[in-house]
Each structure stands twice: as structure tokens, then as C-alpha cells.
CSV table of C-alpha atoms and ligand atoms in Angstrom, one decimal:
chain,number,residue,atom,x,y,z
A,298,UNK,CA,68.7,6.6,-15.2
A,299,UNK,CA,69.5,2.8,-15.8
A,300,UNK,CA,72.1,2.6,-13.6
A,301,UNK,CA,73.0,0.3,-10.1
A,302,UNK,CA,70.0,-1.1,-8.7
A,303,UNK,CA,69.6,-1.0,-4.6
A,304,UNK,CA,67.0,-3.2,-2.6
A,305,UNK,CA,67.2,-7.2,-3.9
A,306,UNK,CA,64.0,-8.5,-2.8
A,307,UNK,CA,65.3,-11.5,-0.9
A,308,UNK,CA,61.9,-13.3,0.8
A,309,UNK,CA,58.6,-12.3,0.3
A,310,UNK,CA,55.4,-13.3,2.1
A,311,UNK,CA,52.0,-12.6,3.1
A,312,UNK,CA,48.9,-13.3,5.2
A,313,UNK,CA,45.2,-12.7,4.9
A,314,UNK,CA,42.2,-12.5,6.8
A,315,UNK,CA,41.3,-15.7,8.0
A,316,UNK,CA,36.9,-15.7,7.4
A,317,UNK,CA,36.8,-16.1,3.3
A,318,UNK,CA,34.0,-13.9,2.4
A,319,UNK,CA,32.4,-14.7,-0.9
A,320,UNK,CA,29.9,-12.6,-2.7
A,321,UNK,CA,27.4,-14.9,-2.0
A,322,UNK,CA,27.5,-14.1,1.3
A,323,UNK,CA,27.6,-10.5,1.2
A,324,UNK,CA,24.6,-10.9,-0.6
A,325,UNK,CA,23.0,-12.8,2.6
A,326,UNK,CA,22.8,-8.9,4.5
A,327,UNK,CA,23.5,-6.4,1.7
A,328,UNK,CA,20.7,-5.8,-1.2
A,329,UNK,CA,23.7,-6.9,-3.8
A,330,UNK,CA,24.5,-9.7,-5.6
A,331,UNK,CA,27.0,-12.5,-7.4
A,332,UNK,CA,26.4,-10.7,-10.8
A,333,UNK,CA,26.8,-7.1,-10.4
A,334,UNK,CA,30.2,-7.1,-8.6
A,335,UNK,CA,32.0,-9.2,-11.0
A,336,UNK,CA,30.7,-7.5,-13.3
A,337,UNK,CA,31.4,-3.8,-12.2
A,338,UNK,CA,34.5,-5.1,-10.1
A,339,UNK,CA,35.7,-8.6,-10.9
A,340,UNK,CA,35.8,-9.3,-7.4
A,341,UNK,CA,34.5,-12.8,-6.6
A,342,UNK,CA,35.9,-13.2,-2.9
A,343,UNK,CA,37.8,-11.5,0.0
A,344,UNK,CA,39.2,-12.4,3.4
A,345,UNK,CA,37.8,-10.5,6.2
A,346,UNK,CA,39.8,-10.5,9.5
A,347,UNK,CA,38.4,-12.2,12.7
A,348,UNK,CA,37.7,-11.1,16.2
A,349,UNK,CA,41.1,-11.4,17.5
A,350,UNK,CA,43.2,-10.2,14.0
A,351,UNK,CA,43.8,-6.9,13.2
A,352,UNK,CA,46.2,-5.0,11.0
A,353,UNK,CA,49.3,-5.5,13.5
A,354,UNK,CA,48.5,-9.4,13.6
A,355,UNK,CA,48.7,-9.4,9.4
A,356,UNK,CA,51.6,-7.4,9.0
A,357,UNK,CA,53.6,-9.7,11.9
A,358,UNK,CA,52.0,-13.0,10.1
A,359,UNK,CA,53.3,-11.7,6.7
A,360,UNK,CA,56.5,-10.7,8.4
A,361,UNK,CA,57.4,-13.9,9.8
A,362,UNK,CA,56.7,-16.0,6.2
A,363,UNK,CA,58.8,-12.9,4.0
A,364,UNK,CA,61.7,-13.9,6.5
A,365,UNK,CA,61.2,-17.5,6.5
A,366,UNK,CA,61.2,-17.6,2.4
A,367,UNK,CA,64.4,-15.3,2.6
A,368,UNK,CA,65.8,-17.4,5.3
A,369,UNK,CA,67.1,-15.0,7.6
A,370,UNK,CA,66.3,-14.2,10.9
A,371,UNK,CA,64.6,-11.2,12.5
A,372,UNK,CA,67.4,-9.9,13.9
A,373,UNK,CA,69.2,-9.5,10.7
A,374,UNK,CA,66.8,-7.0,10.0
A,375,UNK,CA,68.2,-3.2,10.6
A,376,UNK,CA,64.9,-1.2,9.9
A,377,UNK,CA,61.3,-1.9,9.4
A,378,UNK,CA,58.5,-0.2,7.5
A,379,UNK,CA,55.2,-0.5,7.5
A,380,UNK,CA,52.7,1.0,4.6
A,381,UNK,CA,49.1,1.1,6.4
A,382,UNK,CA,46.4,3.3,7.0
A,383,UNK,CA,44.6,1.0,9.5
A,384,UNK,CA,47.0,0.6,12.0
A,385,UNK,CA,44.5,-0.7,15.8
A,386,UNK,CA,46.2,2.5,17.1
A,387,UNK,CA,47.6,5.8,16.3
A,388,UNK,CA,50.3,5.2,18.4
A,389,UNK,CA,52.5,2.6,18.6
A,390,UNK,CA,52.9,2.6,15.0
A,391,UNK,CA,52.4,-1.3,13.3
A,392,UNK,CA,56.3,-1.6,12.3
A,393,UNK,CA,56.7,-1.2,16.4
A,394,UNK,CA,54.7,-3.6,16.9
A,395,UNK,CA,56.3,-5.9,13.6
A,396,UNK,CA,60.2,-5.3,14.8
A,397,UNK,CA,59.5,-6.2,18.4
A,398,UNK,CA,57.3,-9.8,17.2
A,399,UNK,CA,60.5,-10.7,15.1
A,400,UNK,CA,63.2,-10.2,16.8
A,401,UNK,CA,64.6,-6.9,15.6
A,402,UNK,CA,63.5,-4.7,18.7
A,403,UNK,CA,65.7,-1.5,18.8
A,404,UNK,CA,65.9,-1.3,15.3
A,405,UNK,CA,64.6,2.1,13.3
A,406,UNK,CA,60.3,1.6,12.4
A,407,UNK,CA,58.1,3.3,11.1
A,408,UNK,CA,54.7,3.4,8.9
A,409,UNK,CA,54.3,5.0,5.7
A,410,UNK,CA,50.2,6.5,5.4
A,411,UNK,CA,49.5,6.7,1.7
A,412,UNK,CA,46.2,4.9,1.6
A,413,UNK,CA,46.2,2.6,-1.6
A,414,UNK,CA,49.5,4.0,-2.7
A,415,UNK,CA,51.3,2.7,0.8
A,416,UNK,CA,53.5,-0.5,-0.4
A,417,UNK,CA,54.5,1.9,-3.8
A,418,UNK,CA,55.5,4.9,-1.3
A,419,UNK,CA,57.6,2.5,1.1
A,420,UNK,CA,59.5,0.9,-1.3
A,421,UNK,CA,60.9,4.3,-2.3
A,422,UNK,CA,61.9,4.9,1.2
A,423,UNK,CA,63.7,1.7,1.9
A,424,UNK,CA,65.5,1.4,-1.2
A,425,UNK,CA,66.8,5.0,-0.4
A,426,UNK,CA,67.6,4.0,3.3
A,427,UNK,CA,69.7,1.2,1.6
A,428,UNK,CA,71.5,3.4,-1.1
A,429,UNK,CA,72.6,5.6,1.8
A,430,UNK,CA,73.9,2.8,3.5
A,431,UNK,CA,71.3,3.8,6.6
A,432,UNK,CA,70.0,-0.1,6.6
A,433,UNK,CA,71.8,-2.8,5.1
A,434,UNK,CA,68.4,-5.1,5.2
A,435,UNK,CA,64.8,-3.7,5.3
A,436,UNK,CA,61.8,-6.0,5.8
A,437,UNK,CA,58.9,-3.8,4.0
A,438,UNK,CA,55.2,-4.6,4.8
A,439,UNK,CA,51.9,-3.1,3.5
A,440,UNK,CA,49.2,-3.8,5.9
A,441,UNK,CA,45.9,-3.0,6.1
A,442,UNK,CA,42.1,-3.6,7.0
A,443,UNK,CA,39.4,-1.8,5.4
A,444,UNK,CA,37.0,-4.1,7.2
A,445,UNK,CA,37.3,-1.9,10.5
A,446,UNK,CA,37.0,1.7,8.5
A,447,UNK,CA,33.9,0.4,6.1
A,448,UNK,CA,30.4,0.6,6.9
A,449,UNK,CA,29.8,-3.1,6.6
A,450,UNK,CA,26.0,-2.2,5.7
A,451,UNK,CA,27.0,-0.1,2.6
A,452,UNK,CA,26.7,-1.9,-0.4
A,453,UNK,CA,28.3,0.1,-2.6
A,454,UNK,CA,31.8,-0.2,-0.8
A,455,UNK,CA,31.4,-3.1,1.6
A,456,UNK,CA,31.7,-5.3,-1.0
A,457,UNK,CA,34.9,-3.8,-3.0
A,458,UNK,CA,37.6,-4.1,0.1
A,459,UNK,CA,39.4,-7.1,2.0
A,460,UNK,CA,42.2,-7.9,4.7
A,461,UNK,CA,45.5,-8.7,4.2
A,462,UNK,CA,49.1,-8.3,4.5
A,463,UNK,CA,52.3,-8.8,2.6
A,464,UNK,CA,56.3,-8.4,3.0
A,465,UNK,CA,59.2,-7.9,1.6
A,466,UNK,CA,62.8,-8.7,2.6
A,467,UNK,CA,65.2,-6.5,0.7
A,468,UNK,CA,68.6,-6.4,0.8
A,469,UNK,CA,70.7,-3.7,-0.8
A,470,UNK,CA,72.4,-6.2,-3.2
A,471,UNK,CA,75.3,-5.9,-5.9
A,472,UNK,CA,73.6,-3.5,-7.5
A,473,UNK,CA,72.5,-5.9,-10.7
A,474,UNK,CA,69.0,-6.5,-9.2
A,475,UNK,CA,66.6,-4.1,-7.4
A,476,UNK,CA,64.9,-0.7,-7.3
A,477,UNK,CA,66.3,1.9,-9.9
A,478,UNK,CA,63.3,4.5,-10.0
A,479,UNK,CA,60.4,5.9,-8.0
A,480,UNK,CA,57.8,7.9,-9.1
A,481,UNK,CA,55.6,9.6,-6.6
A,482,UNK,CA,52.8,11.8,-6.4
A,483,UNK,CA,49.8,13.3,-4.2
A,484,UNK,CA,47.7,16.3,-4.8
A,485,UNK,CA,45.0,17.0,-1.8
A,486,UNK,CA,42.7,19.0,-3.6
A,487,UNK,CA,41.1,15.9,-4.4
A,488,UNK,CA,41.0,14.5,-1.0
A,489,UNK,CA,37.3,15.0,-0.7
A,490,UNK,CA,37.0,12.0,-3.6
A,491,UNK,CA,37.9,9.4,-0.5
A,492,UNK,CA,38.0,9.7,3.1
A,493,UNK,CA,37.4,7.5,6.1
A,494,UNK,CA,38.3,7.9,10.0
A,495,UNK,CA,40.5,5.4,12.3
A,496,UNK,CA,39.7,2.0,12.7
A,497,UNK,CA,36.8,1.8,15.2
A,498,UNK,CA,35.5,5.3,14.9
A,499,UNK,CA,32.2,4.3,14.3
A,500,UNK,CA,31.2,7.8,13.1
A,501,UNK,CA,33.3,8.3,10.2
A,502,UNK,CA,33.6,4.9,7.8
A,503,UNK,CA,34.5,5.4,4.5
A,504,UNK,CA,33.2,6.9,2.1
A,505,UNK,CA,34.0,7.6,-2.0
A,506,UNK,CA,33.1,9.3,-5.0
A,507,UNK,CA,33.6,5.8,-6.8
A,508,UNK,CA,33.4,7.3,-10.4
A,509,UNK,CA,35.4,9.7,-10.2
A,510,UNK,CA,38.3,7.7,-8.5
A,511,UNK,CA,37.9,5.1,-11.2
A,512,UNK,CA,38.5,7.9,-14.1
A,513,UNK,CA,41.5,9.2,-12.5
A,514,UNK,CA,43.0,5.5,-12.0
A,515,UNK,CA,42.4,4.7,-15.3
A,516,UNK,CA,43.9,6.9,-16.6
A,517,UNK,CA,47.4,7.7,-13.9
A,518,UNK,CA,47.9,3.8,-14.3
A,519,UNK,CA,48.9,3.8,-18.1
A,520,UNK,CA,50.6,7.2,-17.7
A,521,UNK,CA,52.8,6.1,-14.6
A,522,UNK,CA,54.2,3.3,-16.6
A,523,UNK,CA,54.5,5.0,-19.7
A,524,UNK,CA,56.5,7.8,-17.8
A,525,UNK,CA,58.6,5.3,-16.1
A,526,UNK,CA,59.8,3.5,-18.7
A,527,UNK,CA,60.3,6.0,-21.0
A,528,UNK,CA,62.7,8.0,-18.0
A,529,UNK,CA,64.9,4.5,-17.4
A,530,UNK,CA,65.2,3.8,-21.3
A,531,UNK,CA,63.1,0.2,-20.8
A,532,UNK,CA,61.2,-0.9,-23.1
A,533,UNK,CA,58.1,-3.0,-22.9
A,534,UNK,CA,59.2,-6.0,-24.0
A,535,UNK,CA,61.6,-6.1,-21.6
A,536,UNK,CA,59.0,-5.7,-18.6
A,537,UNK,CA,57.9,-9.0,-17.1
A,538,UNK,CA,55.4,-8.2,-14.2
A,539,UNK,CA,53.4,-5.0,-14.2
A,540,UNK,CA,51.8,-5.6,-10.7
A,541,UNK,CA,49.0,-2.7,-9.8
A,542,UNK,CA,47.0,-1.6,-7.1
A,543,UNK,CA,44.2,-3.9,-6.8
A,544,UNK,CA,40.8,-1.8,-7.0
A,545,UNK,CA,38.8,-2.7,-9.7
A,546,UNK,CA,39.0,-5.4,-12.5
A,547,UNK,CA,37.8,-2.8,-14.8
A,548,UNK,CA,40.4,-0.2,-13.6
A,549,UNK,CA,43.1,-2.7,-14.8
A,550,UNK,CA,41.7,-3.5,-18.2
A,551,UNK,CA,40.6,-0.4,-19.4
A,552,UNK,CA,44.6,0.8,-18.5
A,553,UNK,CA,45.7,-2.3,-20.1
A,554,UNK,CA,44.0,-0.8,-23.6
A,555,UNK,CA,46.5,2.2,-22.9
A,556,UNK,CA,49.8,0.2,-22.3
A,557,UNK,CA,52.3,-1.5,-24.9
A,558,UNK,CA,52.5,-4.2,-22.4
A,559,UNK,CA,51.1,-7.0,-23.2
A,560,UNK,CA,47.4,-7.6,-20.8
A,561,UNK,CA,48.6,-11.2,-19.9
A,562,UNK,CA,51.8,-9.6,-18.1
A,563,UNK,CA,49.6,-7.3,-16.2
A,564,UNK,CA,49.1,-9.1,-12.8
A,565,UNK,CA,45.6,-9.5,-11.5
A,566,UNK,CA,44.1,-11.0,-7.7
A,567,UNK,CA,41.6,-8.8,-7.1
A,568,UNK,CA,39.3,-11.8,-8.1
A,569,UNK,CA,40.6,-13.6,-4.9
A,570,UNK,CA,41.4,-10.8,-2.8
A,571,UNK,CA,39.3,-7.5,-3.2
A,572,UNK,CA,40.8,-4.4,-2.7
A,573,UNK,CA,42.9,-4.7,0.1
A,574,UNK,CA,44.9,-1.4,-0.3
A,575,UNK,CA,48.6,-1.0,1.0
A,576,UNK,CA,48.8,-4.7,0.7
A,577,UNK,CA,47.3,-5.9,-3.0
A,578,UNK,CA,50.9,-4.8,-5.0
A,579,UNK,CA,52.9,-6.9,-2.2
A,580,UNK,CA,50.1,-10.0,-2.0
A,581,UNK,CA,50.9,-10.8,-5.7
A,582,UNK,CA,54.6,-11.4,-4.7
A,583,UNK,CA,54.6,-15.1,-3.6
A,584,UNK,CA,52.8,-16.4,-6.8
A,585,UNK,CA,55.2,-14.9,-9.1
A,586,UNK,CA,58.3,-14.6,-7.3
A,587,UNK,CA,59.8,-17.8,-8.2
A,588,UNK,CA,58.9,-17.3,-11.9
A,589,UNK,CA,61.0,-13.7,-11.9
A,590,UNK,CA,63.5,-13.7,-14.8
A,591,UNK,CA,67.2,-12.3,-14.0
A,592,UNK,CA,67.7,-8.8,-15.6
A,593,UNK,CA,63.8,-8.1,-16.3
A,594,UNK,CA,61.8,-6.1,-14.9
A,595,UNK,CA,58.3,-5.5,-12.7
A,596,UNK,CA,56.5,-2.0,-12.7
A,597,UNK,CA,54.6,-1.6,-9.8
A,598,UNK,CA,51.8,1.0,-9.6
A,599,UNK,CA,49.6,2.4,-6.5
A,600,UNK,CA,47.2,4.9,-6.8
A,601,UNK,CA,44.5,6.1,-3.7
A,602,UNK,CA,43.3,7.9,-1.5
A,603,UNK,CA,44.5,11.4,-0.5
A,604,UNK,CA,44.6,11.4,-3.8
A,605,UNK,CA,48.0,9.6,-4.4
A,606,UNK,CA,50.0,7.6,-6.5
A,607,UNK,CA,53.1,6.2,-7.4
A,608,UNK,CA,55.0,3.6,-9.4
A,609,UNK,CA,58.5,1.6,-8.9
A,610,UNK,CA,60.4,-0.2,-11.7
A,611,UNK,CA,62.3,-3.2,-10.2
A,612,UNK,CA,65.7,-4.9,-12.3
A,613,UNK,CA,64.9,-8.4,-11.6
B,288,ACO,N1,25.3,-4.1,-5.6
B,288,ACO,C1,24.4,-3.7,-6.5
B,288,ACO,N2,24.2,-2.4,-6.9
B,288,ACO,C2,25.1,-1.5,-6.4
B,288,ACO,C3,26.2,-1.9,-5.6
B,288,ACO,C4,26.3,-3.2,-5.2
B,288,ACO,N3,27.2,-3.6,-4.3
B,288,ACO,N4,26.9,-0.8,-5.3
B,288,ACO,C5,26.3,0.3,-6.0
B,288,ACO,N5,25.2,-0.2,-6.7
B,288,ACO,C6,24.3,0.5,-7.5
B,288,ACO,C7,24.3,2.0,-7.2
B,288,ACO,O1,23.4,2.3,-6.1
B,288,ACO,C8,23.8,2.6,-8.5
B,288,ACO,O2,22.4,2.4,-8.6
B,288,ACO,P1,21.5,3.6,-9.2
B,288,ACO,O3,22.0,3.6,-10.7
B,288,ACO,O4,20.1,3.1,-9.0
B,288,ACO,O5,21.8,4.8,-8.5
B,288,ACO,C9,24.4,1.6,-9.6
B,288,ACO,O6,24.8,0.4,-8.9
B,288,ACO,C10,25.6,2.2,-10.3
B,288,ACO,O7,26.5,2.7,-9.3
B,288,ACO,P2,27.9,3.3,-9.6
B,288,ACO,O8,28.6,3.8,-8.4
B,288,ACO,O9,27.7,4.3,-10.8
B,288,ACO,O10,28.7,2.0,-10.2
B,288,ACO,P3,30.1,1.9,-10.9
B,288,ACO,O11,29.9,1.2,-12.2
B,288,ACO,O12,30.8,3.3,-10.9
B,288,ACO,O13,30.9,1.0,-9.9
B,288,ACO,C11,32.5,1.1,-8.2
B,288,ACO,C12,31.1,1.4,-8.6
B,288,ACO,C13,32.7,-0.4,-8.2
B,288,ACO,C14,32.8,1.6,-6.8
B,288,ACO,C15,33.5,1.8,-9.2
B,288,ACO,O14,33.2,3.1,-9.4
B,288,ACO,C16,34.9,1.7,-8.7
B,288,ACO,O15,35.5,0.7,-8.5
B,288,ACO,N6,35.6,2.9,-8.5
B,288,ACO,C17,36.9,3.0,-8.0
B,288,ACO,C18,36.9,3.0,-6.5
B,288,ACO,C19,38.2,2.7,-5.9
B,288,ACO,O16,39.1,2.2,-6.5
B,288,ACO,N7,38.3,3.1,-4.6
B,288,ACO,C20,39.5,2.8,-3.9
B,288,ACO,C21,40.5,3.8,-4.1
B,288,ACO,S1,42.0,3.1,-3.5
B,288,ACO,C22,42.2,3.6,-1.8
B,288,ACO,O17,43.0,4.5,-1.5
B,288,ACO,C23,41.5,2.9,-0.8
């Protein structure tokens, strides 16, 4: 299956919460502290949105810098998608609201809902709009805000998810560089393991069976990637970046035990960012884009919510 690649990745970007939360401060309201969650999570800090930010105003931020770092203008953009689960409204959908902030009103948006596995789902479906020749040159965001679905006085999962937003321009290239495989996966019987209402329904905020969710993506992580390469005939010396969904610090090292690739290739922000679900694979772009090595390749790997999951392996 190691064939032409589709979907260059061109510019990336991203944009975060402007009020840096650290545990510390958590700790001010919620009977936590410092110790424990870097202990059970590694996270040390997070960006929560202000008053006037929401999930539209992260996904346009991180928009605007993934088109600047690519160069290109808005308009050169023929469709837009947005992975999110937090979107202000149900209707108009965030990649409205992104194509009409950059310049590429009247082009085809949409969002992609796959809770934690968003960014991993919607790079599937815009490296297949580009193989069909549907879009020429997709700007791909994952978006999201767990701030406005948690109940900010529950310790046990105010202090695991963050804000933030990052993008993706991809072009459909020569074929050398890009997407060449998609894994993807949901099974709903094991929705009842994470659930949460819209963003400002005050009634239903989210809520998890932590343990159980942590077992599973332990253990799908390692397998994705095993099952990836293994299909595509790469091998693990030849992956550079293995960039997961950013849940737990634990998640990622006790899949790191599982996988031939080496731990120091695995990349890891959850420290700096918490979990900030459809966005955490595409906010680890910008620090290692410039380092990407022609004809390597990066594994990315979402699991969430719903349940879901899904992986991608990029020819750099
Ligand atoms: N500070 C201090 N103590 C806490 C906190 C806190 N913030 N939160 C929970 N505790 C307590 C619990 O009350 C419990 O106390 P008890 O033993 O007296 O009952 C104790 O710590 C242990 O709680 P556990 O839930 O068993 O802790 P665990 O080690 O499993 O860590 C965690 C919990 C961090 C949630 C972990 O299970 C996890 O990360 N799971 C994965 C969750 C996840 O990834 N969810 C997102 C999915 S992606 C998506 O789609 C959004």
C-alpha cells in the first residue's frame, strides 16, 4: 500500500487560549494539587480561553498563522474542515465561520465530530477530497474547548483538559510527500465510558469513566501503529514523529513500552497544553515541522470519545 502520497502539508499553525492556567492555580478552587496531576497525568499547565474566545475564534487564529507559514492566501483555499466537538453553535458549523474569516467564502466546509479522534478523522477526509481531485488545497483545523463542556468544579476532569486550536494547509502534491493510509475506527457500545452536552448546556458537562478510557488507549495506541506500519511495509526505523492524542502522560509511556519506536520519537505537549482534544495531534505541528526529514515518516494517532480512534501515516 506504499504507493503516491496525496495531501503535502504546506503551512501549519496554531493558537491557544489566551489565560495560562497552571496547576497551581487550579489548586486555588479545586481540592487538588501540583503533585498528583503530574504525577497521574504529566500535565503541568493549560490555556483556558477568555470571555470573548471561543472555539470559532481558535480555529480562525490557527487558520490565519497555517496560511501565513504556507504563504498562500485564503482564497487559494477550495474546501475547509474543521474537526471539533465544541463548536459555540450547532449551526453554522466552525469551518463556516473559518472560510468566511479567510477569505475563502463560497468554498465547500464542513466539521468532522469525532471527539479526541477529530484532527485523525479529518485528515482522512481531505487527503481523499484531494486524491479525487474534489479540492486542490484544503486548510484542515482541529478545534476545540473543553473548558465550556467541563464542570470547572470537578476535580477529577477540570484539571486534565485545555483550549486550543491548530491547522493545516495541505496541498495534494507530486505524490512523493503526504498521506498514504488511514485507519479508522468507532464502536458506540462504549459510548457510556465519555459523554458531555453542547458548550453552554449547563446540565450536562462531561463526564468519564477515566480508568477505563485509559486501558483502552493504552492499549489501541501501540496496536494502531503496529497495524499501520505493518499494512504500508514501513518499518520503525524509518518513522520520525509518532505524534498522539494528547490525554495522559501515562497513556503515552505505557504505549511507548509496546512500540519498536523508539520513546524519544514519540511526541509529547501534554505537559504545556493538557488535553485539548481535536487539536493536541495538530498543536505539535509548528515545533517539529521544520525539523521533518524528506521521505520519513509521522504516525499520527487519535483515540476518544464515542469511543473512537484512528491513525494516519504521513511520507514526509
Ligand atoms: N486531584 C487529586 N485527587 C484526584 C483528582 C485530582 N485532580 N482527581 C481524582 N482524584 C482522586 C480520586 O477521587 C480518587 O480518590 P479515591 O481513591 O479516594 O477515590 C483517586 O484520585 C484516584 O482516582 P482515579 O480516577 O482512579 O485516578 P487515575 O489514576 O485513574 O487517574 C485520570 C485519573 C487522570 C482521569 C486517568 O484515569 C486518565 O487520564 N484517564 C484517561 C482519560 C482520558 O483520556 N479522557 C479523555 C478521552 S479523549 C476525548 O475524547 C475527550
Amino acid at each position: 500500500m506504499n504507493g503516491r502520497a496525496v495531501g503535502r502539508m504546506v503551512g501549519v499553525g496554531r493558537a491557544l487560549g489566551s489565560r495560562l492556567v497552571t496547576n497551581d492555580d487550579l489548586a486555588e478552587h479545586l481540592d487538588t494539587d501540583d503533585a498528583w496531576i503530574v504525577e497521574r497525568t504529566g500535565i503541568k499547565q493549560r490555556h483556558f480561553v477568555a470571555e470573548d474566545e471561543d472555539c470559532a475564534t481558535l480555529a480562525i487564529s490557527a487558520a490565519k498563522h497555517a496560511l501565513d507559514h504556507a504563504g498562500v492566501p485564503g482564497d487559494s483555499v477550495d474546501l475547509v474542515v474543521c474537526a471539533t466537538s465544541t463548536a459555540p453553535e450547532s449551526m453554522p458549523s466552525v469551518a463556516c465561520l473559518v472560510g468566511e474569516a479567510i477569505g475563502a467564502a463560497g468554498v465547500g466546509a464542513f466539521d468532522v465530530a469525532a471527539a479526541c479522534t477529530g484532527f485523525s478523522y479529518g485528515a482522512s477526509v481531505a487527503s481523499s477530497m484531494l486524491a479525487t481531485g474534489a479540492a486542490k488545497r484544503v486548510l484542515l483545523v482541529g478545534a476545540d474547548v473543553f473548558t465550556k463542556i467541563v464542570d470547572q468544579g470537578d476535580r477529577a476532569t477540570a484539571v486534565l483538559f485545555g483550549d486550543g486550536a491548530g491547522a493545516v494547509v495541505l496541498d495534494r502534491g507530486d505524490g512523493s510527500s503526504g498521506f498514504l493510509d488511514h485507519i479508522l475506527g468507532a464502536d458506540g457500545r462504549m459510548a457510556p465510558l465519555g459523554r458531555a452536552g453542547h458548550p453552554g448546556q449547563s446540565d450536562h458537562k462531561l463526564c468519564q469513566n477515566g480508568r477505563e478510557v485509559f486501558k483502552f488507549a493504552s492499549r489501541i495506541f501501540p496496536d494502531l501503529v503496529e497495524k499501520l506500519l505493518a499494512r504500508n511495509g514501513v518499518s520503525p526505523d524509518e518513522v520520525q514523529y509518532v505524534i498522539p492524542h494528547q490525554a495522559n502522560a501515562r497513556i503515552i509511556h505505557a504505549a511507548a513500552r509496546r512500540m519498536e519506536v523508539p520513546e524519544e520519537r514519540i511526541v509529547l505537549n501534554v505537559d504545556r497544553f493538557g488535553n485539548t482534544s481535536a487539536a493536541s495531534i495538530p498543536l505539535a505541528y509548528p515545533d517539529i515541522y521544520e525539523s521533518f526529514e524528506t521521505g520519513r515518516y509521522v504516525v499520527t494517532v487519535g483515540f476518544g470519545f464515542g469511543l473512537t480512534w484512528a491513525a494516519n501515516l504521513y511520507r514526509i
